[in-house]
Coordinates of C-alpha atoms in Angstrom, one line a residue:
Chain A
X240 CA 74.3 89.5 89.9
X241 CA 71.4 89.9 87.8
X242 CA 73.0 92.9 86.0
X243 CA 76.0 90.9 84.8
X244 CA 73.4 88.8 82.4
X245 CA 72.1 92.2 81.8
X246 CA 75.3 93.0 79.9
X247 CA 76.5 89.8 78.1
X248 CA 72.5 89.5 77.0
X249 CA 71.3 91.1 74.1
X250 CA 67.8 92.1 75.8
X251 CA 66.1 95.5 75.8
X252 CA 67.7 96.3 78.9
X253 CA 70.8 97.2 77.5
X254 CA 70.0 100.8 77.1
X255 CA 69.4 100.3 81.1
X256 CA 73.1 98.9 81.3
X257 CA 74.3 101.6 79.4
X258 CA 72.8 104.2 82.0
X259 CA 74.0 102.3 84.9
X260 CA 77.4 102.2 83.6
X261 CA 77.3 105.9 82.9
X262 CA 75.8 106.7 86.5
X263 CA 78.2 104.4 88.0
X264 CA 81.4 106.1 85.9
X265 CA 79.7 109.7 87.0
X266 CA 80.5 108.5 90.5
X267 CA 84.0 107.4 90.2
X268 CA 85.3 109.3 87.4
X269 CA 86.2 112.5 89.0
X270 CA 88.5 110.8 91.8
X271 CA 89.8 107.9 89.4
X272 CA 90.8 110.4 86.8
X273 CA 92.4 112.9 89.7
X274 CA 94.5 110.3 90.9
X275 CA 95.5 108.3 87.6
X276 CA 96.4 111.7 86.1
X277 CA 98.5 112.4 89.2
X278 CA 100.2 108.8 89.2
X279 CA 100.3 106.8 86.0
X280 CA 100.6 109.3 83.8
X281 CA 103.7 111.2 85.2
X282 CA 104.9 107.7 85.9
X283 CA 104.7 107.1 82.2
X284 CA 106.7 110.0 81.7
X285 CA 109.4 109.5 84.1
X286 CA 110.2 106.7 82.0
X287 CA 110.4 108.5 79.0
X288 CA 112.4 111.3 80.9
X289 CA 114.5 108.3 82.1
X290 CA 115.7 107.6 78.9
X291 CA 116.5 111.4 77.6
X292 CA 118.7 113.9 78.6
X293 CA 117.2 117.2 79.5
X294 CA 117.9 120.0 81.6
X295 CA 114.5 121.2 81.4
X296 CA 115.1 124.7 79.2
X297 CA 116.7 123.4 76.0
X298 CA 115.2 120.8 73.9
X299 CA 115.8 117.0 75.2
X300 CA 118.2 114.3 73.9
X301 CA 117.5 110.7 73.3
X302 CA 119.5 109.0 75.9
X303 CA 118.6 105.4 75.3
X304 CA 119.9 103.6 78.5
X305 CA 123.3 105.7 79.2
X306 CA 121.5 107.3 82.0
X307 CA 120.7 103.5 83.6
X308 CA 124.2 102.5 82.6
X309 CA 125.6 105.5 84.3
X310 CA 124.2 105.3 87.7
X311 CA 126.0 101.7 88.0
X312 CA 129.1 103.7 87.8
X313 CA 128.5 106.5 90.2
X314 CA 130.2 107.0 93.3
X315 CA 128.1 109.5 94.9
X316 CA 124.9 107.4 94.0
X317 CA 126.8 103.8 95.8
X318 CA 127.5 106.1 98.8
X319 CA 123.5 107.1 99.1
X320 CA 122.5 103.8 98.5
X321 CA 125.3 102.6 101.5
X322 CA 123.4 105.1 103.8
X323 CA 120.0 104.4 102.7
X324 CA 120.4 100.2 103.5
X325 CA 122.2 101.4 106.8
X326 CA 119.6 103.6 108.0
X327 CA 116.6 101.1 106.8
X328 CA 118.4 97.9 108.6
X329 CA 118.9 99.8 111.8
X330 CA 114.9 101.8 111.6
X331 CA 112.7 98.8 110.4
X332 CA 114.1 96.2 113.2
X333 CA 114.1 99.0 115.9
X334 CA 110.8 100.3 115.1
X335 CA 108.6 96.5 114.7
X336 CA 110.6 95.6 118.2
X337 CA 110.4 98.8 120.2
X338 CA 106.7 99.3 118.3
X339 CA 105.7 95.5 119.5
X340 CA 107.1 95.9 123.1
X341 CA 105.3 99.4 123.8
X342 CA 102.1 97.9 122.4
X343 CA 102.5 94.9 125.2
X344 CA 102.9 97.3 127.5
X345 CA 100.2 99.5 126.4
X346 CA 97.7 96.9 126.2
X347 CA 96.6 96.7 129.7
X348 CA 94.6 98.3 132.3
X349 CA 97.1 100.0 134.4
X350 CA 97.1 103.6 135.4
X351 CA 98.0 106.2 133.6
X352 CA 97.9 104.0 130.5
X353 CA 95.8 106.6 128.7
X354 CA 98.7 109.2 129.3
X355 CA 101.4 106.7 127.9
X356 CA 99.0 106.4 124.9
X357 CA 99.1 110.2 124.2
X358 CA 102.7 110.8 125.1
X359 CA 103.7 107.8 122.9
X360 CA 101.5 108.9 119.7
X361 CA 101.5 112.8 119.9
X362 CA 105.2 112.8 118.1
X363 CA 103.7 111.1 115.3
X364 CA 101.6 114.2 114.3
X365 CA 104.6 116.5 114.5
X366 CA 105.8 117.1 110.6
X367 CA 109.2 116.3 109.7
X368 CA 110.1 120.1 109.0
X369 CA 108.8 120.5 112.9
X370 CA 110.6 117.7 114.1
X371 CA 113.7 118.3 112.0
X372 CA 113.9 121.7 113.5
X373 CA 113.5 120.2 117.1
X374 CA 115.9 117.6 116.3
X375 CA 118.4 120.6 115.6
X376 CA 117.7 122.1 118.9
X377 CA 117.6 118.9 121.1
X378 CA 120.9 117.5 119.5
X379 CA 122.5 120.7 119.3
X380 CA 126.0 120.0 120.7
X381 CA 126.2 123.3 122.8
X382 CA 122.4 123.7 123.4
X383 CA 120.9 120.9 123.3
X384 CA 119.3 118.7 126.0
X385 CA 121.0 115.8 124.6
X386 CA 124.0 116.7 125.7
X387 CA 123.1 118.3 129.0
X388 CA 121.5 114.4 129.8
X389 CA 124.8 113.3 128.9
X390 CA 126.7 115.8 131.2
X391 CA 124.2 115.1 134.1
X392 CA 125.4 111.4 134.0
X393 CA 128.7 112.3 133.7
X394 CA 129.5 110.5 130.2
X395 CA 131.3 112.5 127.1
X396 CA 129.2 114.9 124.9
X397 CA 128.7 113.8 121.4
X398 CA 128.4 116.0 118.1
X399 CA 125.4 113.8 117.1
X400 CA 124.4 115.8 113.8
X401 CA 127.5 117.3 113.1
X402 CA 129.5 114.1 113.1
X403 CA 129.7 112.4 110.0
X404 CA 130.1 109.2 112.3
X405 CA 126.9 110.0 114.4
X406 CA 124.7 112.0 112.0
X407 CA 123.2 108.9 110.3
X408 CA 122.1 106.8 113.5
X409 CA 120.9 110.4 115.1
X410 CA 118.6 110.3 112.0
X411 CA 117.3 107.0 113.0
X412 CA 116.6 108.0 116.7
X413 CA 114.8 110.9 115.3
X414 CA 112.8 109.1 113.0
X415 CA 111.9 106.4 115.6
X416 CA 110.7 108.9 118.1
X417 CA 108.9 110.3 115.3
X418 CA 107.2 107.4 113.7
X419 CA 107.1 104.7 116.5
X420 CA 103.8 105.6 117.5
X421 CA 102.3 104.3 114.1
X422 CA 104.1 100.7 114.7
X423 CA 102.5 101.2 118.3
X424 CA 99.1 101.7 117.1
X425 CA 98.8 98.7 114.4
X426 CA 100.4 96.4 117.2
X427 CA 97.7 97.6 119.9
X428 CA 95.0 97.1 117.5
X429 CA 96.2 93.7 116.4
X430 CA 96.8 92.8 120.0
X431 CA 93.3 93.6 120.8
X432 CA 91.8 91.6 118.3
X433 CA 93.2 88.4 120.2
X434 CA 90.1 86.8 121.8
X435 CA 90.5 87.2 125.6
X436 CA 89.2 83.5 126.3
X437 CA 92.5 82.0 124.6
X438 CA 94.9 83.6 126.3
X439 CA 92.6 83.1 130.0
X440 CA 92.7 79.3 129.1
X441 CA 96.7 79.5 128.6
X442 CA 96.9 81.4 132.0
X443 CA 94.5 78.7 133.5
X444 CA 97.0 76.0 132.0
X445 CA 99.9 77.1 133.9
X446 CA 101.5 79.0 131.1
X447 CA 103.7 82.0 132.2
X448 CA 103.5 85.7 130.7
X449 CA 106.3 84.7 128.4
X450 CA 104.9 81.6 126.9
X451 CA 101.5 83.3 126.3
X452 CA 103.7 85.8 124.7
X453 CA 105.6 83.9 122.5
X454 CA 103.1 81.0 121.7
X455 CA 99.6 82.7 121.5
X456 CA 100.0 86.5 121.1
X457 CA 103.4 86.6 118.4
X458 CA 101.9 84.0 116.1
X459 CA 98.7 86.2 116.0
X460 CA 101.1 89.4 115.3
X461 CA 102.5 87.8 112.6
X462 CA 100.4 89.3 109.6
X463 CA 101.0 93.0 111.0
X464 CA 104.8 92.3 111.4
X465 CA 104.5 91.6 107.5
X466 CA 102.7 94.8 106.9
X467 CA 104.7 96.8 109.3
X468 CA 108.0 95.4 107.7
X469 CA 106.8 96.4 104.3
X470 CA 105.6 99.7 105.1
X471 CA 108.6 100.7 107.1
X472 CA 111.1 99.8 105.0
X473 CA 109.3 101.8 102.2
X474 CA 109.6 104.9 104.7
X475 CA 113.1 104.1 105.3
X476 CA 114.2 103.9 101.6
X477 CA 112.4 107.2 101.1
X478 CA 113.9 109.0 103.9
X479 CA 114.3 112.8 102.6
X480 CA 112.3 115.3 104.6
X481 CA 114.1 114.8 107.8
X482 CA 117.3 114.8 106.5
X483 CA 116.4 118.3 104.2
X484 CA 115.5 119.9 107.7
X485 CA 118.5 118.7 109.6
X486 CA 121.8 118.0 107.8
X487 CA 120.8 118.6 104.0
X488 CA 123.0 115.5 103.3
X489 CA 126.1 116.3 105.3
X490 CA 128.0 116.5 107.1
X491 CA 130.4 115.3 104.1
X492 CA 127.8 113.7 102.5
X493 CA 127.6 111.4 105.5
X494 CA 123.5 111.2 105.4
X495 CA 122.8 111.7 101.7
X496 CA 119.9 109.3 100.8
X497 CA 119.0 108.0 97.5
X498 CA 115.9 110.4 97.7
X499 CA 117.9 113.5 98.7
X500 CA 120.3 112.6 96.1
X501 CA 117.2 112.2 93.5
X502 CA 116.3 115.6 94.7
X503 CA 119.5 117.0 94.6
X504 CA 119.9 115.8 90.9
X505 CA 116.8 117.2 89.4
X506 CA 116.0 120.1 91.4
X507 CA 119.5 121.3 92.0
X508 CA 121.5 120.2 89.1
X509 CA 118.4 120.1 86.6
X510 CA 119.7 116.5 85.5
X511 CA 115.9 115.4 84.9
X512 CA 116.8 112.2 82.9
X513 CA 119.8 111.0 85.0
X514 CA 117.5 111.7 88.2
X515 CA 114.0 109.7 86.9
X516 CA 116.4 106.9 86.3
X517 CA 117.4 106.7 89.7
X518 CA 113.8 107.5 91.1
X519 CA 113.1 104.3 88.6
X520 CA 116.0 101.8 89.8
X521 CA 114.8 103.0 93.5
X522 CA 111.2 102.2 92.8
X523 CA 111.8 99.0 91.4
X524 CA 114.3 97.7 94.2
X525 CA 111.2 98.8 96.7
X526 CA 108.6 96.8 94.5
X527 CA 110.9 94.1 94.6
X528 CA 111.6 94.2 98.0
X529 CA 107.4 94.0 98.6
X530 CA 106.4 91.3 96.3
X531 CA 109.3 89.5 97.9
X532 CA 108.1 89.8 101.8
X533 CA 104.2 89.3 100.4
X534 CA 105.5 86.1 98.9
X535 CA 107.4 84.7 101.6
X536 CA 104.6 85.4 103.8
X537 CA 102.5 83.6 101.5
X538 CA 104.5 80.6 101.8
X539 CA 105.1 80.6 105.3
X540 CA 101.1 80.9 105.7
X541 CA 100.9 84.1 107.5
X542 CA 98.9 86.3 105.1
X543 CA 98.7 90.1 105.5
X544 CA 97.5 91.1 102.1
Chain B
X48 CA 98.2 101.3 145.7
X49 CA 95.5 98.9 145.0
X50 CA 95.7 97.6 141.6
X51 CA 93.0 96.5 139.5
X52 CA 93.1 92.7 139.0
X53 CA 90.8 92.8 135.9
X54 CA 94.0 92.3 133.8
X55 CA 92.7 89.7 131.8
X56 CA 95.5 89.1 129.9
X57 CA 98.2 89.6 132.2
X58 CA 100.1 86.5 133.6
X59 CA 101.4 88.8 136.2
X60 CA 98.4 90.6 137.9
X61 CA 99.2 90.9 141.6
X62 CA 99.0 87.5 143.0
X63 CA 98.3 88.2 146.5
X64 CA 96.6 84.7 146.8
X65 CA 93.5 86.7 149.1
X66 CA 91.1 86.1 146.4
X67 CA 92.4 89.2 144.6
X68 CA 94.3 87.8 141.6
X69 CA 93.1 84.4 139.3
X70 CA 96.4 83.2 139.3
X71 CA 98.8 82.1 142.2
X72 CA 102.2 82.2 141.2
X73 CA 104.9 80.2 143.1
X74 CA 106.0 82.3 146.5
X75 CA 109.4 83.4 145.2
X76 CA 107.4 85.8 142.6
X77 CA 105.3 86.7 145.2
X78 CA 108.4 88.5 147.0
X79 CA 109.7 90.2 144.1
X80 CA 106.1 92.0 143.6
X81 CA 106.5 95.9 143.5
X82 CA 103.8 98.4 144.6
X83 CA 102.8 98.9 141.0
X84 CA 102.9 97.2 137.9
X85 CA 106.2 96.4 136.5
X86 CA 105.2 97.9 133.0
X87 CA 105.3 101.6 134.5
X88 CA 109.4 100.7 134.7
X89 CA 109.0 100.7 131.1
X90 CA 106.1 102.9 130.2
X91 CA 107.0 105.9 132.4
X92 CA 110.7 107.1 131.3
X93 CA 109.5 106.1 127.7
X94 CA 106.5 108.7 127.7
X95 CA 108.8 111.2 129.4
X96 CA 111.5 110.3 126.5
X97 CA 108.9 111.3 123.9
X98 CA 107.2 114.3 125.7
X99 CA 110.3 115.6 126.9
X100 CA 111.8 117.4 123.7
X101 CA 108.3 118.7 123.0
X102 CA 108.5 120.0 126.5
X103 CA 111.7 121.7 125.3
X104 CA 110.3 123.1 122.2
X105 CA 107.5 124.7 124.5
X106 CA 109.6 125.9 126.9
X107 CA 112.4 127.8 124.4
X108 CA 109.8 129.5 122.8
X109 CA 109.2 131.5 125.6
X110 CA 112.6 131.7 126.5
X111 CA 114.9 134.8 127.3
X112 CA 118.0 135.4 125.1
X113 CA 119.9 135.3 128.0
X114 CA 118.5 131.7 129.1
X115 CA 118.9 130.4 125.6
X116 CA 122.6 131.5 125.2
X117 CA 124.0 130.1 128.1
X118 CA 126.3 127.0 128.4
X119 CA 125.2 124.7 129.8
X120 CA 121.6 125.7 128.7
X121 CA 118.9 125.9 130.7
X122 CA 115.5 123.6 130.6
X123 CA 113.2 125.8 132.9
X124 CA 113.5 129.3 132.0
X125 CA 113.9 132.0 134.5
X126 CA 111.8 134.3 132.8
X127 CA 109.0 134.3 130.3
X128 CA 108.8 136.1 127.2
X129 CA 106.9 136.4 124.1
X130 CA 109.3 138.0 122.0
X131 CA 109.9 134.9 120.1
X132 CA 106.5 135.1 118.8
X133 CA 106.7 138.6 117.9
X134 CA 109.9 138.6 116.0
X135 CA 108.5 135.4 114.3
X136 CA 105.6 137.3 113.0
X137 CA 107.4 140.3 112.2
X138 CA 110.1 138.9 110.4
X139 CA 108.5 136.2 108.5
X140 CA 105.8 136.0 106.7
X141 CA 104.1 133.1 109.2
X142 CA 100.7 135.1 109.0
X143 CA 100.5 134.4 105.6
X144 CA 102.1 130.9 105.5
X145 CA 99.7 129.7 108.3
X146 CA 96.7 131.4 106.0
X147 CA 98.2 129.2 103.2
X148 CA 98.1 125.8 104.8
X149 CA 94.7 126.8 106.4
X150 CA 93.3 126.9 102.6
X151 CA 95.4 124.1 101.2
X152 CA 94.0 121.7 103.9
X153 CA 90.8 122.7 104.3
X154 CA 90.0 122.5 100.3
X155 CA 91.8 119.1 100.7
X156 CA 90.0 118.0 103.1
X157 CA 86.3 119.2 101.4
X158 CA 87.0 117.7 98.0
X159 CA 88.6 114.2 99.7
X160 CA 85.5 114.1 101.6
X161 CA 83.5 114.6 98.4
X162 CA 85.1 112.7 96.0
X163 CA 86.4 109.8 97.5
X164 CA 83.1 108.9 99.4
X165 CA 81.8 109.7 95.6
X166 CA 84.2 107.4 94.0
X167 CA 83.9 104.7 97.0
X168 CA 80.3 104.7 97.2
X169 CA 80.4 104.0 93.1
X170 CA 82.9 101.0 93.6
X171 CA 80.8 99.8 96.4
X172 CA 77.3 99.4 95.2
X173 CA 77.1 100.5 91.2
X174 CA 77.4 98.3 88.7
X175 CA 78.9 99.4 85.8
X176 CA 81.6 98.2 83.0
X177 CA 85.1 98.5 83.6
X178 CA 84.4 98.5 87.6
X179 CA 86.9 96.3 89.1
X180 CA 89.6 97.3 86.3
X181 CA 89.1 100.8 87.3
X182 CA 89.4 99.8 91.1
X183 CA 92.5 97.6 90.2
X184 CA 94.2 100.0 88.5
X185 CA 93.3 103.0 90.9
X186 CA 94.3 101.0 94.2
X187 CA 97.8 99.7 92.4
X188 CA 98.8 103.4 92.7
X189 CA 99.0 103.4 96.2
X190 CA 102.8 101.8 95.4
X191 CA 103.8 104.5 93.5
X192 CA 106.2 106.8 95.3
X193 CA 106.6 110.5 95.3
X194 CA 110.2 110.4 94.1
X195 CA 108.7 109.2 90.9
X196 CA 106.4 111.4 90.2
X197 CA 108.1 114.8 91.4
X198 CA 110.0 115.4 88.4
X199 CA 106.9 114.9 85.5
X200 CA 104.3 116.6 88.0
X201 CA 106.8 119.3 88.2
X202 CA 107.4 119.7 84.7
X203 CA 103.6 119.4 83.9
X204 CA 102.4 121.8 86.3
X205 CA 105.0 123.9 85.6
X206 CA 103.0 123.4 81.4
X207 CA 99.8 124.8 82.7
X208 CA 101.3 127.4 85.3
X209 CA 100.1 126.4 88.3
X210 CA 104.1 126.3 89.6
X211 CA 104.8 129.0 92.2
X212 CA 100.8 129.2 93.0
X213 CA 99.0 127.8 95.9
X214 CA 97.4 125.7 93.6
X215 CA 100.4 123.5 93.0
X216 CA 100.1 122.4 97.0
X217 CA 96.4 121.8 96.3
X218 CA 95.8 119.8 93.4
X219 CA 97.7 116.5 94.9
X220 CA 95.3 116.6 97.6
X221 CA 91.6 116.8 95.8
X222 CA 91.3 112.8 96.0
X223 CA 93.8 109.5 96.7
X224 CA 93.7 106.1 95.9
X225 CA 94.0 105.4 99.6
X226 CA 90.7 107.7 100.4
X227 CA 88.9 106.2 97.6
X228 CA 89.6 102.4 99.3
X229 CA 88.6 103.5 102.9
X230 CA 85.4 104.8 101.6
X231 CA 84.8 101.8 99.6
X232 CA 85.1 99.4 102.7
X233 CA 83.1 101.2 104.8
X234 CA 80.2 101.4 102.2
X235 CA 80.6 97.5 101.8
X236 CA 80.2 97.3 105.5
X237 CA 76.8 98.7 105.5
X238 CA 73.5 96.7 104.9
X239 CA 72.0 97.3 101.5
X240 CA 68.2 97.1 102.9
X241 CA 68.1 100.6 103.8
X242 CA 69.5 102.1 100.3
X243 CA 66.8 99.5 98.9
X244 CA 64.2 100.9 100.4
X245 CA 64.7 104.5 99.8
X246 CA 65.3 103.5 95.9
X247 CA 61.9 101.9 96.2
X248 CA 60.5 105.0 97.5
X249 CA 61.5 106.8 94.2
X250 CA 65.1 108.1 95.4
X251 CA 67.9 108.7 92.6
X252 CA 71.0 107.3 93.1
X253 CA 72.7 110.6 93.8
X254 CA 69.7 111.0 96.4
X255 CA 70.6 107.8 98.4
X256 CA 74.2 108.4 98.2
X257 CA 73.8 111.9 99.7
X258 CA 70.7 111.8 101.8
X259 CA 71.0 108.2 103.0
X260 CA 74.6 106.8 103.0
X261 CA 76.8 109.8 103.6
X262 CA 75.2 110.4 106.9
X263 CA 75.9 106.9 108.3
X264 CA 79.6 107.2 106.9
X265 CA 80.7 109.8 109.6
X266 CA 83.2 107.4 111.1
X267 CA 84.8 107.0 107.9
X268 CA 84.8 110.2 107.1
X269 CA 86.2 111.5 110.3
X270 CA 89.1 109.0 109.7
X271 CA 89.6 110.6 106.2
X272 CA 89.6 113.8 107.3
X273 CA 92.2 113.2 109.6
X274 CA 94.2 111.6 107.1
X275 CA 94.0 114.3 104.5
X276 CA 94.7 117.1 107.5
X277 CA 97.8 115.1 108.3
X278 CA 99.1 114.6 105.1
X279 CA 98.3 117.8 103.4
X280 CA 99.2 120.2 106.6
X281 CA 102.5 118.2 107.0
X282 CA 103.8 118.0 103.2
X283 CA 107.4 119.3 102.6
X284 CA 108.8 117.5 99.6
X285 CA 106.1 118.4 97.2
X286 CA 105.4 122.5 98.3
X287 CA 109.5 122.7 98.7
X288 CA 109.6 121.6 95.0
X289 CA 106.6 123.6 93.3
X290 CA 106.6 126.7 95.0
X291 CA 109.5 129.3 95.3
X292 CA 107.4 132.6 95.9
X293 CA 107.6 133.2 99.3
X294 CA 103.9 134.7 99.9
X295 CA 102.8 131.2 98.9
X296 CA 105.2 129.2 100.7
X297 CA 102.9 126.8 103.2
X298 CA 103.8 126.4 107.2
X299 CA 105.9 123.4 106.4
X300 CA 108.0 125.1 104.1
X301 CA 108.1 128.5 105.4
X302 CA 109.3 127.2 108.5
X303 CA 112.0 124.8 107.1
X304 CA 113.3 127.7 104.8
X305 CA 113.2 130.3 108.0
X306 CA 115.4 127.8 109.6
X307 CA 118.2 128.3 107.0
X308 CA 118.0 131.9 107.4
X309 CA 118.0 131.5 111.4
X310 CA 120.3 128.6 112.3
X311 CA 120.5 129.3 115.9
X312 CA 117.8 131.6 116.6
X313 CA 116.5 129.1 118.9
X314 CA 113.5 130.9 120.7
X315 CA 112.4 132.3 117.1
X316 CA 112.5 128.7 115.5
X317 CA 110.9 127.0 118.4
X318 CA 108.0 129.5 118.2
X319 CA 107.7 128.8 115.0
X320 CA 107.4 125.2 115.5
X321 CA 104.7 125.5 117.7
X322 CA 102.9 127.4 115.5
X323 CA 103.3 124.9 113.1
X324 CA 102.3 121.8 115.3
X325 CA 99.7 123.4 117.4
X326 CA 96.7 123.2 114.9
X327 CA 97.3 119.3 114.5
X328 CA 97.9 119.0 118.2
X329 CA 95.2 120.4 119.4
X330 CA 93.1 118.4 116.7
X331 CA 94.7 115.2 117.9
X332 CA 94.2 115.7 121.7
X333 CA 90.2 116.5 120.8
X334 CA 89.9 114.0 118.3
X335 CA 92.5 110.8 119.5
X336 CA 89.8 108.5 118.5
X337 CA 89.9 109.2 114.9
X338 CA 93.7 109.7 114.9
X339 CA 94.4 106.3 116.3
X340 CA 91.2 104.8 113.9
X341 CA 93.0 106.2 111.2
X342 CA 96.6 104.8 112.0
X343 CA 95.3 101.6 112.4
X344 CA 93.1 101.6 109.4
X345 CA 95.8 102.2 107.3
X346 CA 97.8 99.7 109.2
X347 CA 95.6 96.8 109.2
X348 CA 93.1 96.9 106.3
X349 CA 95.7 98.3 103.3

C-alpha cells in the first residue's frame, strides 16, 4: 500500500522505489522472458507466417488472407474438423460422467479403496507414446486381449484401429483410459471439500443417496464441471500424440485430426503459411468455446474462474 | 465381512438396525443388502479394466516368441525370457535415449524449481512497477496452444542452431507460466511475519527468499517437480518436430519411431514401453500424494 504512494509522490523515496522495481524485475524477469519469448513472440510470428506463403527454404511471398480463404474450401481439412468434433463430442461428456461417477464411488471408506484409486490413476502417468503403442497391441485384431475377451464372451471379433468406422471410437476409449484419472482426481478433491455436516443433515432428514447426490453434491460440483468441460474440450480439440503413435491419421484418413493436419501440412509438406492459418483458426475456435463456457457459467452463477 | 460404518457421507451404510448404522432404511432395502458395499461392483471391474492393459504390457515384455505368435494369443506366459529387453538395447539406442531424457528432465526440473519459485516470489511479495501487467500477461499465455507455437519455434530454433540438438528439447522446459502461477499462489498463502522478522534482522531480499521462504515451500516444490517431470519426460510432439538425429532422441520419440520400424515385434516394443514408463511409474507409486496434489491443483485453482 505504502509503496503505491511512493511511486506517485515526488519524494526522495523515488530512488528507493527504483531499486525496488529493479529487485522485483530481477526476480521475475528470467522466467517471464523465457515464457513470453516462447509463447507471445512465436504466436505473433505465427500470425505473420499465416499471411505469407513459405516453404522454409526459398524467400517467403506475401499471401494476404489467401491462406485463410483456402482453408474454407479444403475437403481434407473439413474431414479433419469433423473427426475432431466427433471425438470431442464423445470424449468430453464421457470423461465428465465417468469421472464424476468414479469419484463418487472412490470418495468413501470402503476396503481396497486405496488400490482402486491407484489403479484408476496409474494410466495417467503413461506417456501418449507408450499408451499408443500399448493400444496397438491390446486392440490388435490378431494378438490383442480386446479380441481375446470378445472371443471368450462369444462375440464377433472386431478390427478396432484397423477399421475406418471403428478407429475414431477406439481412440476415444484409449484416451479415456489414459486421461480419466485427471477428471476423477479433480472431482474427488471437490467432493472432499463438501462439508460433511451438510450431507449428514440431509441424511438425518431422510434424504436418499440419490437425492443427496442430486441436491447437495451436484451443485457443489458445478464449478469443477465447468472447468473440466473447458479443459477436456481443449485436450480433445488438440488430439495429436495418440493419433501419431497409433493410426497416423488412417485408415483411409478416418482419424485425421486438425492438429495432425497442421503437423502434416507444416512438417511433411512444408506449407508453413497454410499450416499457421489452420492453427490460428483452431486457436480462435478454442478461445471462443472457452470464453463461451465461462460466460455462460458466470450468467447462471456457478463461477469456476 | 464387517463393514466400517464410519461412512459419513453415504446413505447406504449397512443398516442392520443393531446400532451399527446410523440410518435405518426400510425393511425391503435391508433384504437386498450385499455382504459388501455395492460400490465394489463398479470399482472392482473398473480397476481391473484399467490395470489389465498394463499387466499385458509387462507380461508380454517377458514372453517368448512362441507365446506371442500363437493364435489366440496367451495372456499368461508359459516361459519367461529377457530376450525382448536384450534385443531392445542391442537393436536400438535405448540406452542413449534414456540418458537424453534423464538429462532433459533433470535440467527441466532444476530450472523450473529455481526460476518459477523466484518469479512466483517476486509476483507474490515484491512491489515493483508493472507487476500486475507482467503477471497478467504471463498467466494469459497458458491459453496459447502448442500447435500455434510449433512452426515459429521450429524456425526460431533453427536460426540459432538449436534444432537437432538436445538443447531444443530442454529450452521449452526451462520455465512455465503454470509453474510461476503455482508458486505465487503458494507464497501468497504463507504468513508475512517470518519474512519481515528476517528482513529486520538485516537479511537481503534474495536471502529471505532463499533461506526463509524456499524451505517452507517444499509441498509446492514437490507439486511443481511432478508437473515438470510428467510433462518433460512424456513430451512427444515437440521432440518429434525438433529432433531428427537418432542420437539426440528422447525416450518417447525413440519409442514412437522404433515402433514404426518394428510394427509387430511385440516383446521388443513392450519392453521399450516398460522401460519408458517405469521411471515415472515408480515415482508415482512412491509419491502418489504429490501426483494427486498436482492434478487437483491444476484442476481446481487454475
